[in-house]
mmCIF file of C-alpha atoms and ligand atoms in Angstrom:
data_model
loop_
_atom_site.group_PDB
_atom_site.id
_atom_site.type_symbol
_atom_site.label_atom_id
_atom_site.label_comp_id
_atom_site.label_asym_id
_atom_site.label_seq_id
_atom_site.Cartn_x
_atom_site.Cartn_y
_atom_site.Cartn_z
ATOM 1 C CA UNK A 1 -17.342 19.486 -6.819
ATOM 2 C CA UNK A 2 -14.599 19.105 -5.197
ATOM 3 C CA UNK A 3 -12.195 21.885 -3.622
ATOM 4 C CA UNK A 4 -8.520 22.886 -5.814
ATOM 5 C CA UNK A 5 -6.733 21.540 -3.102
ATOM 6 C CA UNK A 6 -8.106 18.002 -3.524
ATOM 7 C CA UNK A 7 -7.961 17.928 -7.353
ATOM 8 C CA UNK A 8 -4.362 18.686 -6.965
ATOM 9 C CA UNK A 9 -3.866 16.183 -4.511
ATOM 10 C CA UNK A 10 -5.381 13.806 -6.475
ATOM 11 C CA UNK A 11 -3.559 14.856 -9.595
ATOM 12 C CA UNK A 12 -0.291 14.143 -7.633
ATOM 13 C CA UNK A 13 -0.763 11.122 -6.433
ATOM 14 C CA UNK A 14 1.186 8.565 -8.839
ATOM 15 C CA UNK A 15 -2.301 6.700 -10.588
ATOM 16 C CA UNK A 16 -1.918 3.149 -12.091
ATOM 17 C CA UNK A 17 -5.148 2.772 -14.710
ATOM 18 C CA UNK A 18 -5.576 -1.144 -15.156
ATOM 19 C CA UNK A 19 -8.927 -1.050 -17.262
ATOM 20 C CA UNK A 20 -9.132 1.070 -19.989
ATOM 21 C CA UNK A 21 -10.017 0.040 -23.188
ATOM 22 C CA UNK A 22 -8.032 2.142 -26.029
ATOM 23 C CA UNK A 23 -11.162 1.519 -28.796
ATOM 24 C CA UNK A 24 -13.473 3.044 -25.774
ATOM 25 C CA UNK A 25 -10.433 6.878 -25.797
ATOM 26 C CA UNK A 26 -11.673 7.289 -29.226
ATOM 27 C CA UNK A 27 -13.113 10.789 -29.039
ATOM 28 C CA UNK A 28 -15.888 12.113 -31.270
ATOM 29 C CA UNK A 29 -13.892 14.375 -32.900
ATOM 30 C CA UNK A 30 -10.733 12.254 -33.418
ATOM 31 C CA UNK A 31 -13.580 9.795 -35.023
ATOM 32 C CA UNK A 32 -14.599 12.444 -37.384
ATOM 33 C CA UNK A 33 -11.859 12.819 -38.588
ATOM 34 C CA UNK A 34 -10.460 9.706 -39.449
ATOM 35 C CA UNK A 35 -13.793 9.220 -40.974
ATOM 36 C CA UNK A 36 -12.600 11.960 -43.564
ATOM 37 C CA UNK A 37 -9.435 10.660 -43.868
ATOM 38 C CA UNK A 38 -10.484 7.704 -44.594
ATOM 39 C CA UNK A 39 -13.397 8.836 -46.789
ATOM 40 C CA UNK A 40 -16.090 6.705 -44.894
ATOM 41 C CA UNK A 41 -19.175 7.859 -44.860
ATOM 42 C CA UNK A 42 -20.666 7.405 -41.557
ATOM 43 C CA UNK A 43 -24.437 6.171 -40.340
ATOM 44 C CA UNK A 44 -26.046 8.973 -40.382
ATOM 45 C CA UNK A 45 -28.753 7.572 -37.985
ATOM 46 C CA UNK A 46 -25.560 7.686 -35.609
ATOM 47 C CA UNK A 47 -23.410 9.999 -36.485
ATOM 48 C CA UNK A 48 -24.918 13.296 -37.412
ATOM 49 C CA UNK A 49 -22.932 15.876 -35.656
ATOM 50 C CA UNK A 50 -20.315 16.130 -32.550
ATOM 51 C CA UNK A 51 -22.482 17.885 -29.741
ATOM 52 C CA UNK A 52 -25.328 14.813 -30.314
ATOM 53 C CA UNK A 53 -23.125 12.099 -30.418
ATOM 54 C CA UNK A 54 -21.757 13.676 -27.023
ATOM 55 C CA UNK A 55 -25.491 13.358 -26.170
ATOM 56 C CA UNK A 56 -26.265 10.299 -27.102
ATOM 57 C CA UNK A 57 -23.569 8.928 -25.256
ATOM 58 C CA UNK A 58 -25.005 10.493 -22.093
ATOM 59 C CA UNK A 59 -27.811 8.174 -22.484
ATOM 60 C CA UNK A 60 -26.520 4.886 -22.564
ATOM 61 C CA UNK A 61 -29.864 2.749 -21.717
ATOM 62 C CA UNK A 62 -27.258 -0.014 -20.674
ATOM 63 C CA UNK A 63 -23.782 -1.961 -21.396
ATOM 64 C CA UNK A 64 -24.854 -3.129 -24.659
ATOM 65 C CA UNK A 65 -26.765 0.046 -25.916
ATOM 66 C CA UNK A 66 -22.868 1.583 -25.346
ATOM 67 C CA UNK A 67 -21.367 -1.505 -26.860
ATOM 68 C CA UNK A 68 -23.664 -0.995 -30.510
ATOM 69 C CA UNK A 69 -21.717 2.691 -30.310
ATOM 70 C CA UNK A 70 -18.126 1.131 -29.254
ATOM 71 C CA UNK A 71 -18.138 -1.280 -31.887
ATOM 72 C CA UNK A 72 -19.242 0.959 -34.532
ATOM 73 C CA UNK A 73 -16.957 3.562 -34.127
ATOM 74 C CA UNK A 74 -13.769 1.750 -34.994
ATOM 75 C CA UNK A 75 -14.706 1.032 -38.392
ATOM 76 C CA UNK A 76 -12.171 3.930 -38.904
ATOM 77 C CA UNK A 77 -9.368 2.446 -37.561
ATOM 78 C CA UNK A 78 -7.445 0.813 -40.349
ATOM 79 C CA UNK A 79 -4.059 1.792 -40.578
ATOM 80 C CA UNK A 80 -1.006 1.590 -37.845
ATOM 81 C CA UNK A 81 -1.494 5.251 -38.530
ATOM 82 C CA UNK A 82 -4.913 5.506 -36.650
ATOM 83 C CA UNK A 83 -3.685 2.862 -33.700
ATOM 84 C CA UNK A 84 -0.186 4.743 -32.806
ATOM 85 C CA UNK A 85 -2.469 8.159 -32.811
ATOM 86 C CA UNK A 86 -5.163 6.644 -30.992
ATOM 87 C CA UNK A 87 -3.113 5.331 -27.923
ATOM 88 C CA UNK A 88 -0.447 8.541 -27.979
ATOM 89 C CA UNK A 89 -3.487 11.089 -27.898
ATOM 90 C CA UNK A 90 -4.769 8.534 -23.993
ATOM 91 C CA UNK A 91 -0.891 8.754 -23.569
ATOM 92 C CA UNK A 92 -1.108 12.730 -23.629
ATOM 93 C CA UNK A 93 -4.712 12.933 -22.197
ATOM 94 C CA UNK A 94 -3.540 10.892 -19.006
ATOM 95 C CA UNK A 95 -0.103 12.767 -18.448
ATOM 96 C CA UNK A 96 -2.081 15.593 -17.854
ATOM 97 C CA UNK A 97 -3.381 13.780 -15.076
ATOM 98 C CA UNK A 98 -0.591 12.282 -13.258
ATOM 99 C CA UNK A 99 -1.125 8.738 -14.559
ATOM 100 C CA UNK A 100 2.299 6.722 -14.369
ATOM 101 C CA UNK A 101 1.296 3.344 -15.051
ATOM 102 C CA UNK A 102 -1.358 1.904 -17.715
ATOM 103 C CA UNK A 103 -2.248 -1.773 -18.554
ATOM 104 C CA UNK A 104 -4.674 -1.284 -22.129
ATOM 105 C CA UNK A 105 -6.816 -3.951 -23.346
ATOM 106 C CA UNK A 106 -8.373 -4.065 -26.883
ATOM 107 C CA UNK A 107 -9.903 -6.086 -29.133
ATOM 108 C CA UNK A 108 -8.735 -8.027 -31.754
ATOM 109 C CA UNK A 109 -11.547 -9.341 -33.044
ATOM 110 C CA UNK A 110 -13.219 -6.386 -33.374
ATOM 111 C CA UNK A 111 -10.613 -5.081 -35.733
ATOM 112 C CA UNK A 112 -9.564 -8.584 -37.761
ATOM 113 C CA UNK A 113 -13.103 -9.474 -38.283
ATOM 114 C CA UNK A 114 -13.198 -6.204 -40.696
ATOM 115 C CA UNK A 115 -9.980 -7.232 -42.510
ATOM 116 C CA UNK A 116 -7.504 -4.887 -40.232
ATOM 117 C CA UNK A 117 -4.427 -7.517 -39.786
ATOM 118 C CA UNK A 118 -3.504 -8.171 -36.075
ATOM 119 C CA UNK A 119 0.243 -6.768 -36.880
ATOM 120 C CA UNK A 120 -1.338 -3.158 -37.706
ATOM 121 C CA UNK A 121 -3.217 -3.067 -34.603
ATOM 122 C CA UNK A 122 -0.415 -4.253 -32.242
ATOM 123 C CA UNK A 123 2.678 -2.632 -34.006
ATOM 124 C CA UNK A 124 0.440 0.694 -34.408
ATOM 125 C CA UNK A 125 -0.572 0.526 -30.613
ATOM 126 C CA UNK A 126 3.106 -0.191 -29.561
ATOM 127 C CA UNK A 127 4.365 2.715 -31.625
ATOM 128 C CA UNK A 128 1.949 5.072 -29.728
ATOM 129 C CA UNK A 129 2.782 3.748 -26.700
ATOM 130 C CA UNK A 130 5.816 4.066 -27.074
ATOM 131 C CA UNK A 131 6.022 7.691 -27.976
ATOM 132 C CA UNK A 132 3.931 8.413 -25.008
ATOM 133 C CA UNK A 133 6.418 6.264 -22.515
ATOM 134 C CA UNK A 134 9.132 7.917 -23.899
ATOM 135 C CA UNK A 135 7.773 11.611 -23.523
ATOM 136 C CA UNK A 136 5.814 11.233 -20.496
ATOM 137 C CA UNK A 137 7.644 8.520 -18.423
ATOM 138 C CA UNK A 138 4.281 6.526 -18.226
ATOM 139 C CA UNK A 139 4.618 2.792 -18.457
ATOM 140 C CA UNK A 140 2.342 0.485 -20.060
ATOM 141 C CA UNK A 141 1.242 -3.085 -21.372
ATOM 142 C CA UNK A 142 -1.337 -4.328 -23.491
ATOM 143 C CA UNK A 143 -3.310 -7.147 -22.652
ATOM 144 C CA UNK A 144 -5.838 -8.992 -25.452
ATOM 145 C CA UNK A 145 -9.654 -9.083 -24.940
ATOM 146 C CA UNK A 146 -11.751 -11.718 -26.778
ATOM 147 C CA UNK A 147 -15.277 -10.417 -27.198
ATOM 148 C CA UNK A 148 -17.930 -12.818 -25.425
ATOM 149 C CA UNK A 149 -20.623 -11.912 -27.838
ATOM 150 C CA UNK A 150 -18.802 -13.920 -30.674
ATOM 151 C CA UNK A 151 -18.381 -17.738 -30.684
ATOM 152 C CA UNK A 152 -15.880 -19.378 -28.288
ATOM 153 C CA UNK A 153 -14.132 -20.616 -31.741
ATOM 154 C CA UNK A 154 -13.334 -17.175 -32.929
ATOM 155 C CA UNK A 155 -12.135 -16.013 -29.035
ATOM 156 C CA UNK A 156 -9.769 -19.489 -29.650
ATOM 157 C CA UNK A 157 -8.187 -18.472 -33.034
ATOM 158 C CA UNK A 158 -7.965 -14.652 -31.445
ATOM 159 C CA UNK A 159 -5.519 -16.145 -28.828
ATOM 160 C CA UNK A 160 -4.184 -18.952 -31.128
ATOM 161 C CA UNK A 161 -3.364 -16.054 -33.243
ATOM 162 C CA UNK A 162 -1.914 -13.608 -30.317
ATOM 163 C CA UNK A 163 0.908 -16.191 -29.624
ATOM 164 C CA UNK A 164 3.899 -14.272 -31.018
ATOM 165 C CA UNK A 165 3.077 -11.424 -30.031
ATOM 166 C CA UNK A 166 3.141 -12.754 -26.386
ATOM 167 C CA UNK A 167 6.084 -14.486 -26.740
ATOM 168 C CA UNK A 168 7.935 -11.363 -27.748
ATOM 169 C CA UNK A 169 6.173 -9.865 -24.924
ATOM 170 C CA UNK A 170 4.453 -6.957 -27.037
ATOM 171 C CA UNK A 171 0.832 -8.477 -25.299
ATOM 172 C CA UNK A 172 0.359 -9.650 -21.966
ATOM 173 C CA UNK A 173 -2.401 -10.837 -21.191
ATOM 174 C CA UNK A 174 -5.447 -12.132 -21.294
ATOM 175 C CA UNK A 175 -8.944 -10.279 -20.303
ATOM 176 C CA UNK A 176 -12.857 -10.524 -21.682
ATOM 177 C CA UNK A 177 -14.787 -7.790 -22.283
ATOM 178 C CA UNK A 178 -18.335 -7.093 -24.412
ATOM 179 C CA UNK A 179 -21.953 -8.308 -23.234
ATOM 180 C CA UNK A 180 -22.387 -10.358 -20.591
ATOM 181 C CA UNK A 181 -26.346 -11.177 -21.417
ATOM 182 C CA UNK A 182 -26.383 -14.504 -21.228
ATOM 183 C CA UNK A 183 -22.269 -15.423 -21.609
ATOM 184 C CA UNK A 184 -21.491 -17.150 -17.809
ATOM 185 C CA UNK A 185 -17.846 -16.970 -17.122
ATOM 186 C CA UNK A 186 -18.016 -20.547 -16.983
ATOM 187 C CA UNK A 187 -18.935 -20.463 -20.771
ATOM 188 C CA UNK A 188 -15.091 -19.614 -21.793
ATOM 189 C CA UNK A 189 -12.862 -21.650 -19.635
ATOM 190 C CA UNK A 190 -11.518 -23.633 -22.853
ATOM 191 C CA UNK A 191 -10.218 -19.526 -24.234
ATOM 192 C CA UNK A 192 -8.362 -19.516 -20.426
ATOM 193 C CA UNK A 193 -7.188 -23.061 -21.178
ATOM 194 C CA UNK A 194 -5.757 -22.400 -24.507
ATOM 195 C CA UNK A 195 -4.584 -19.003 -22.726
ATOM 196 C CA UNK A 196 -2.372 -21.148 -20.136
ATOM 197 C CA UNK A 197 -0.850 -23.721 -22.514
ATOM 198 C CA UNK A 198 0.467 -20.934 -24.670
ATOM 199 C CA UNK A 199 1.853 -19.182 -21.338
ATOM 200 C CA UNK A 200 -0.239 -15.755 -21.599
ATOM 201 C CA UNK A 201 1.832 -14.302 -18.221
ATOM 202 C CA UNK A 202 -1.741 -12.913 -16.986
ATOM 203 C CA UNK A 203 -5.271 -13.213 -16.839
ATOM 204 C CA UNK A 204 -8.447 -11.560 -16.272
ATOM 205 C CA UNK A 205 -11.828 -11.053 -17.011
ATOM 206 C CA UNK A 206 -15.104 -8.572 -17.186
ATOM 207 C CA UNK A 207 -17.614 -9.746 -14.515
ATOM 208 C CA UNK A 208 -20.306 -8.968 -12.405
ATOM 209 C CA UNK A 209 -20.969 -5.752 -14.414
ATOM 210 C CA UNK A 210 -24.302 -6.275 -15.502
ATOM 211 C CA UNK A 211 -23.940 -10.292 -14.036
ATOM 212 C CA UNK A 212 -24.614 -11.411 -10.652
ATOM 213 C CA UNK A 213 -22.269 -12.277 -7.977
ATOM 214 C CA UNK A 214 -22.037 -15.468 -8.464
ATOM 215 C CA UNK A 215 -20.792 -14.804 -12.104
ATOM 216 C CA UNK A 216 -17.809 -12.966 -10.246
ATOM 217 C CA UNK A 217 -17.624 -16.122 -7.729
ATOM 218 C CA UNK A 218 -17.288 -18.366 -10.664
ATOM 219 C CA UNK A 219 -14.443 -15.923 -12.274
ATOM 220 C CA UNK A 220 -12.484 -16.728 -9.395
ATOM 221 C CA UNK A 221 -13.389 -20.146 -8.250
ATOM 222 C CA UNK A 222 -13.963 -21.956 -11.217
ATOM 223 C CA UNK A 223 -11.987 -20.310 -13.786
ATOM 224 C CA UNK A 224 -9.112 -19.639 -11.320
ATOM 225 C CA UNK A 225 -8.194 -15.774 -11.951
ATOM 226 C CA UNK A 226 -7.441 -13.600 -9.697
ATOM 227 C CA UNK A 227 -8.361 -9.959 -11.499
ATOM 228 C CA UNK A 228 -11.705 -9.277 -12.220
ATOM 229 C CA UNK A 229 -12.965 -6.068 -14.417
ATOM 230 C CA UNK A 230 -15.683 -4.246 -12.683
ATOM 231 C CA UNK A 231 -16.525 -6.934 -10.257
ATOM 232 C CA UNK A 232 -19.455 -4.515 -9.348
ATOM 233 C CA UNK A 233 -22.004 -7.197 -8.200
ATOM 234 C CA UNK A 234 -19.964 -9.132 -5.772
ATOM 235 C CA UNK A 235 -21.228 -6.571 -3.198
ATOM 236 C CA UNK A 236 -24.376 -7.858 -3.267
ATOM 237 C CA UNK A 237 -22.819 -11.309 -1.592
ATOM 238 C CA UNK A 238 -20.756 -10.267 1.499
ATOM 239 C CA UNK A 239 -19.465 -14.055 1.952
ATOM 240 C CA UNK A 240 -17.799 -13.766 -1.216
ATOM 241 C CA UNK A 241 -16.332 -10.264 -0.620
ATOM 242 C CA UNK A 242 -14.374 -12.000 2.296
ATOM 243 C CA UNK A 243 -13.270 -15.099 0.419
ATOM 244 C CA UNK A 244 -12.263 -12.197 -2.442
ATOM 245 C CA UNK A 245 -10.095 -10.691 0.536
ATOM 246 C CA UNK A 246 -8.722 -13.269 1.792
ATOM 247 C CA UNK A 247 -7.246 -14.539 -2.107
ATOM 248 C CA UNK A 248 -6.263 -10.978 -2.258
ATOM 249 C CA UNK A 249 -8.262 -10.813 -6.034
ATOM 250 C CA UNK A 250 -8.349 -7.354 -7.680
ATOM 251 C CA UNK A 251 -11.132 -5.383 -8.983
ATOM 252 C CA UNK A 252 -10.843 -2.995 -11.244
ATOM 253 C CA UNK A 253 -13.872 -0.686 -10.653
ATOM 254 C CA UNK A 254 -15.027 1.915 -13.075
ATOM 255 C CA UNK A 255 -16.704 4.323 -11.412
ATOM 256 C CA UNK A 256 -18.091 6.786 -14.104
ATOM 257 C CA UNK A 257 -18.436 4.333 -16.573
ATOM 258 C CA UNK A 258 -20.895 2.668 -13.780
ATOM 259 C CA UNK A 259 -23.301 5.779 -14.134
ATOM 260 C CA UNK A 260 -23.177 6.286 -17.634
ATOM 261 C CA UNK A 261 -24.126 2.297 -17.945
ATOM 262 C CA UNK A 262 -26.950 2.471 -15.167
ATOM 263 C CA UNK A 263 -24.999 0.171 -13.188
ATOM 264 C CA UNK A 264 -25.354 3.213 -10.281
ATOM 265 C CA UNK A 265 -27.925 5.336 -12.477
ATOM 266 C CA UNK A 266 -28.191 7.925 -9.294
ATOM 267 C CA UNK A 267 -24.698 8.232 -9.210
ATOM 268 C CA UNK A 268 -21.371 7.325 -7.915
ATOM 269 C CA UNK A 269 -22.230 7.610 -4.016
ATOM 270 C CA UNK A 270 -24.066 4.043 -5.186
ATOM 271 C CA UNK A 271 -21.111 2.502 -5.562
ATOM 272 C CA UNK A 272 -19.528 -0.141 -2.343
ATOM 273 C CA UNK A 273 -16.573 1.140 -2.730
ATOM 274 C CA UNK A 274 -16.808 2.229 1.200
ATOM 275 C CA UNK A 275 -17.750 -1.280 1.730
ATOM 276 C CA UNK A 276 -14.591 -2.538 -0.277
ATOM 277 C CA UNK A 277 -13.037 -0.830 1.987
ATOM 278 C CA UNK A 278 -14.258 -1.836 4.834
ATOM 279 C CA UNK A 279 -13.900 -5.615 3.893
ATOM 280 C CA UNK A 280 -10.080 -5.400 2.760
ATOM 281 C CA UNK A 281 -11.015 -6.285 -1.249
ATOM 282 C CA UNK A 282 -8.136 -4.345 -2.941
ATOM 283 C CA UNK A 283 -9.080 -2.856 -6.437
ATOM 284 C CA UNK A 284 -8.037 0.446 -8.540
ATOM 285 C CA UNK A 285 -10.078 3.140 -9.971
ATOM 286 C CA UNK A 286 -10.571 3.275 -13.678
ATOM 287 C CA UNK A 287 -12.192 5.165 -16.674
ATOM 288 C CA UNK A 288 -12.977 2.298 -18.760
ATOM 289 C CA UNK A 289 -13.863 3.440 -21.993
ATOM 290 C CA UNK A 290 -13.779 7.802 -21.245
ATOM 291 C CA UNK A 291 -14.303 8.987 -24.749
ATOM 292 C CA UNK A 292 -18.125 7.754 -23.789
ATOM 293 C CA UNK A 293 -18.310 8.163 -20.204
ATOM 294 C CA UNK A 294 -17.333 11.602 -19.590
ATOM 295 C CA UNK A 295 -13.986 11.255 -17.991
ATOM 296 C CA UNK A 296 -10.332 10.364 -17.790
ATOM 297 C CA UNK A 297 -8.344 9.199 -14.784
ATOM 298 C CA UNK A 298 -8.316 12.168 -12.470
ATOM 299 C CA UNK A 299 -11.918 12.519 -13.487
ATOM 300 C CA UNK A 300 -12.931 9.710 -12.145
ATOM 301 C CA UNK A 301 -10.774 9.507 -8.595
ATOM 302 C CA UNK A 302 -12.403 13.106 -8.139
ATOM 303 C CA UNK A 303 -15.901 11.730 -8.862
ATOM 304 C CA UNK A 304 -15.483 9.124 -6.121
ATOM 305 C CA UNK A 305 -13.887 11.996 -3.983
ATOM 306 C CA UNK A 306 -16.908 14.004 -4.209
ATOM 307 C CA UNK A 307 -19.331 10.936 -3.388
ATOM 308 C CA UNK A 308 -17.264 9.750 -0.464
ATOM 309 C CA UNK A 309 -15.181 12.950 0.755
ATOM 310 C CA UNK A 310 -12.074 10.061 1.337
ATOM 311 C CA UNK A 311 -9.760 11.275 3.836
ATOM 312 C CA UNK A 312 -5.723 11.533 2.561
ATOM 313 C CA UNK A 313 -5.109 8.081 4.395
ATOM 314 C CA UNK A 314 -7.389 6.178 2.388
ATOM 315 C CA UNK A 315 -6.479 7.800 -0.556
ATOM 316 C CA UNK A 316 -3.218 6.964 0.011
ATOM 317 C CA UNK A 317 -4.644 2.967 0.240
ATOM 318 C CA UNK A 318 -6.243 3.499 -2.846
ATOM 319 C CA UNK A 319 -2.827 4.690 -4.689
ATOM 320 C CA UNK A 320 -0.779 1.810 -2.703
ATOM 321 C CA UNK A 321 -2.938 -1.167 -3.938
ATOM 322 C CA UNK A 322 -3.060 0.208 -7.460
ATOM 323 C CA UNK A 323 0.625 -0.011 -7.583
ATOM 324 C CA UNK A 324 0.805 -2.809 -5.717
ATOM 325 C CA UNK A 325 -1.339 -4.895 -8.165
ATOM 326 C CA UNK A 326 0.277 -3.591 -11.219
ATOM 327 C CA UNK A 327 1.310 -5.811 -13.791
ATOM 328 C CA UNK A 328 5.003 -4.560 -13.845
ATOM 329 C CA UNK A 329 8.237 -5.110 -12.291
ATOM 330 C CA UNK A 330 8.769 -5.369 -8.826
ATOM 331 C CA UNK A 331 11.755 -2.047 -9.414
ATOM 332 C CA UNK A 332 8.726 -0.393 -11.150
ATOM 333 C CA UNK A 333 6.469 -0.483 -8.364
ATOM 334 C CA UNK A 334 9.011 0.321 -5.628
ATOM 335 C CA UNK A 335 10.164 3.178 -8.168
ATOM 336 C CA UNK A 336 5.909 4.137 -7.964
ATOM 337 C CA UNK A 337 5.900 3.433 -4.298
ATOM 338 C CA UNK A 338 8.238 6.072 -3.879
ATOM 339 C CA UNK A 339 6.942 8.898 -5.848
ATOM 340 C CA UNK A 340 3.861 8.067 -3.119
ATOM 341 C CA UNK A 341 5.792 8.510 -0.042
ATOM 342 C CA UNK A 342 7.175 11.940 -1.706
ATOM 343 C CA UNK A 343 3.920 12.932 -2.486
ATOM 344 C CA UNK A 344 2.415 11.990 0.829
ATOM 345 C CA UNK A 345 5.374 13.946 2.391
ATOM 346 C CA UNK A 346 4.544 17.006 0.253
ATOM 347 C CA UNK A 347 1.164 17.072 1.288
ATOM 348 C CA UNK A 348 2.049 16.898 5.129
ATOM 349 C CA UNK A 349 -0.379 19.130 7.318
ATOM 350 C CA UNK A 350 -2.463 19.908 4.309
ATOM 351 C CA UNK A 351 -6.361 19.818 4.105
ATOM 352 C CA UNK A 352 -7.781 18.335 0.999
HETATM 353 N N1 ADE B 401 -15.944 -3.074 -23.802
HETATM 354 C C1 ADE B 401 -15.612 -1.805 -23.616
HETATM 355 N N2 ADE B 401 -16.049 -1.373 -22.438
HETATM 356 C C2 ADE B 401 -16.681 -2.396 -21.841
HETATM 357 C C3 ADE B 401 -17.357 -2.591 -20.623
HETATM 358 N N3 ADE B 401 -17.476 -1.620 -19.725
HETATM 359 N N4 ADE B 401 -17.885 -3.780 -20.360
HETATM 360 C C4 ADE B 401 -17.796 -4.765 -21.246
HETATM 361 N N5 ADE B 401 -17.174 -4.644 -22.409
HETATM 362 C C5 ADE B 401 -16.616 -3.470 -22.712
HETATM 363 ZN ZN1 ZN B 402 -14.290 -2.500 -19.552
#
């Protein structure tokens, strides 16, 4: 638990989320409902009431126990309806928690593959998004993921297919998310290939979750990008957390989601975030996919305040780098910067 003061402090502080995946803010009840609307009748064998879905999602055995769940649940997204509702209800969640900046992967596949056309999902997210920047002052971008389970083919046509939507800058970027059993980085460098000729401004990828170190080394070495989702195992290979330093790459850690996947099964004091730290690797803290995982934004910066009982300076580190590897404008992230200093200012002489 952690004391009022720190929650507010950590509500203040200006919080950039750069791994959240807007299938994974569908909440059980929003998913009920659109199951009505829809008039789909949902596997009963998974979907029986609220309260044991809620359970059942406490009990993720592993990533791709959650992933049967994830994948499932947006068979009730089918209109730009159900996208622009699904990313202004994160929009309003994450308000409430002093997020200001959000970069908000999803899955294409996932939603052409059952006959949803690409332009519902984007325009629908972009209208949400939209709403949300406009009534909350939050900024955001989208960026694509291609799902590893599915053939490299289909992650080509997904980006083929993403190509005017990144030229008119509605998507950008490029990221890979879904299992990692037996899908090496190294496996998709032709989608990164295709990603570069067709000038997707950014790239990055889910790694070292479940896979090893050296799954995170050949992210970075190999496949040459410089952001890597989770990122978790490289830890476990203290060589490579200097090299990861010294390139300045970014991880983008997920604390609760880490528990709920039995990545840190005891809890979040398992995580090396200290040793991050300690060894200069700049990364943000994230909620991943919180409709599952028991927690938004602030939920998860207080989670990692309660594990590690940060001081203000190293919280204020932790708010500088997210900023500071945002995907947005250089005015942006002075404009971010600022709203720091005025917070740090404001809490002056105050214990957290
Ligand atoms: N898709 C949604 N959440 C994910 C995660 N944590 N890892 C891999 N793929 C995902
Ligand atoms: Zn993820």
């Amino acid at each position: 638990m952690c004391s009022t003061n720190a929650t507010d402090f950590l509500r203040a502080l200006p919080k950039c989320e750069h791994h959240i995946h807007i299938e994974g803010t569908l909440e059980p009840k929003m998913l009920f409902a659109l199951a009505e609307r829809h008039n789909i009748t949902l596997d009963s064998s998974m979907y029986s009431t609220i309260p044991a879905l809620e359970e059942r999602y406490r009990n993720f055995a592993n990533l791709d126990d959650f992933l049967a769940y994830f994948n499932k649940a947006m068979d009730v997204l089918l209109d730009e309806e159900d996208f622009a509702a699904l990313a202004f209800a994160y929009m309003q969640r994450v308000h409430a928690d002093g997020l200001v900046h959000a970069e908000i992967f999803f899955d294409p596949q996932a939603h052409t593959g059952r006959g949803v056309a690409l332009s519902v999902v984007v325009n629908g997210l972009k209208k949400g998004l939209k709403q949300g920047e406009l009534e909350f002052g939050i900024s955001t971008e989208l960026i694509m993921c291609f799902v590893k389970h599915l053939p490299v083919e289909s992650a080509l046509e997904a980006v083929a297919e993403m190509k005017p939507f990144v030229e008119k800058g509605d998507v950008i970027g490029l990221g890979a998310d879904s299992s990692e059993k037996n899908n090496p980085p190294s496996k998709f460098a032709a989608v990164y290939s295709l990603a570069r000729e067709l000038h997707f401004p950014r790239l990055t990828m889910h790694s070292g979750e479940e896979g090893p170190a050296d799954w995170v080394r050949q992210t970075v070495f190999d496949l040459g990008i410089n952001r890597v989702d989770h990122g978790f195992h490289a830890a476990d290979d203290e060589k490579l957390l200097e090299e990861l330093a010294r390139r300045e790459t970014f991880l983008t850690l997920c604390p609760l989601s880490n528990v709920r996947l039995q990545v840190t099964p005891e809890g979040v004091h398992q995580s090396p975030i200290p040793l991050l730290l300690e060894k200069g690797v700049k990364f943000s803290l994230n909620s991943d996919d919180p409709a599952y995982f028991g927690g938004y934004i602030l939920d998860n910066y207080l989670a990692v305040h309660a594990a590690f009982n940060f001081p203000k300076p190293t919280w204020r580190r932790i708010a500088q780098n997210g900023i500071d590897g945002s995907w947005c404008s250089d005015a942006r992230k002075a404009e971010l910067s600022e709203r720091l200093e005025a917070v740090m200012q404001q809490w002056e002489g105050k214990e957290i």
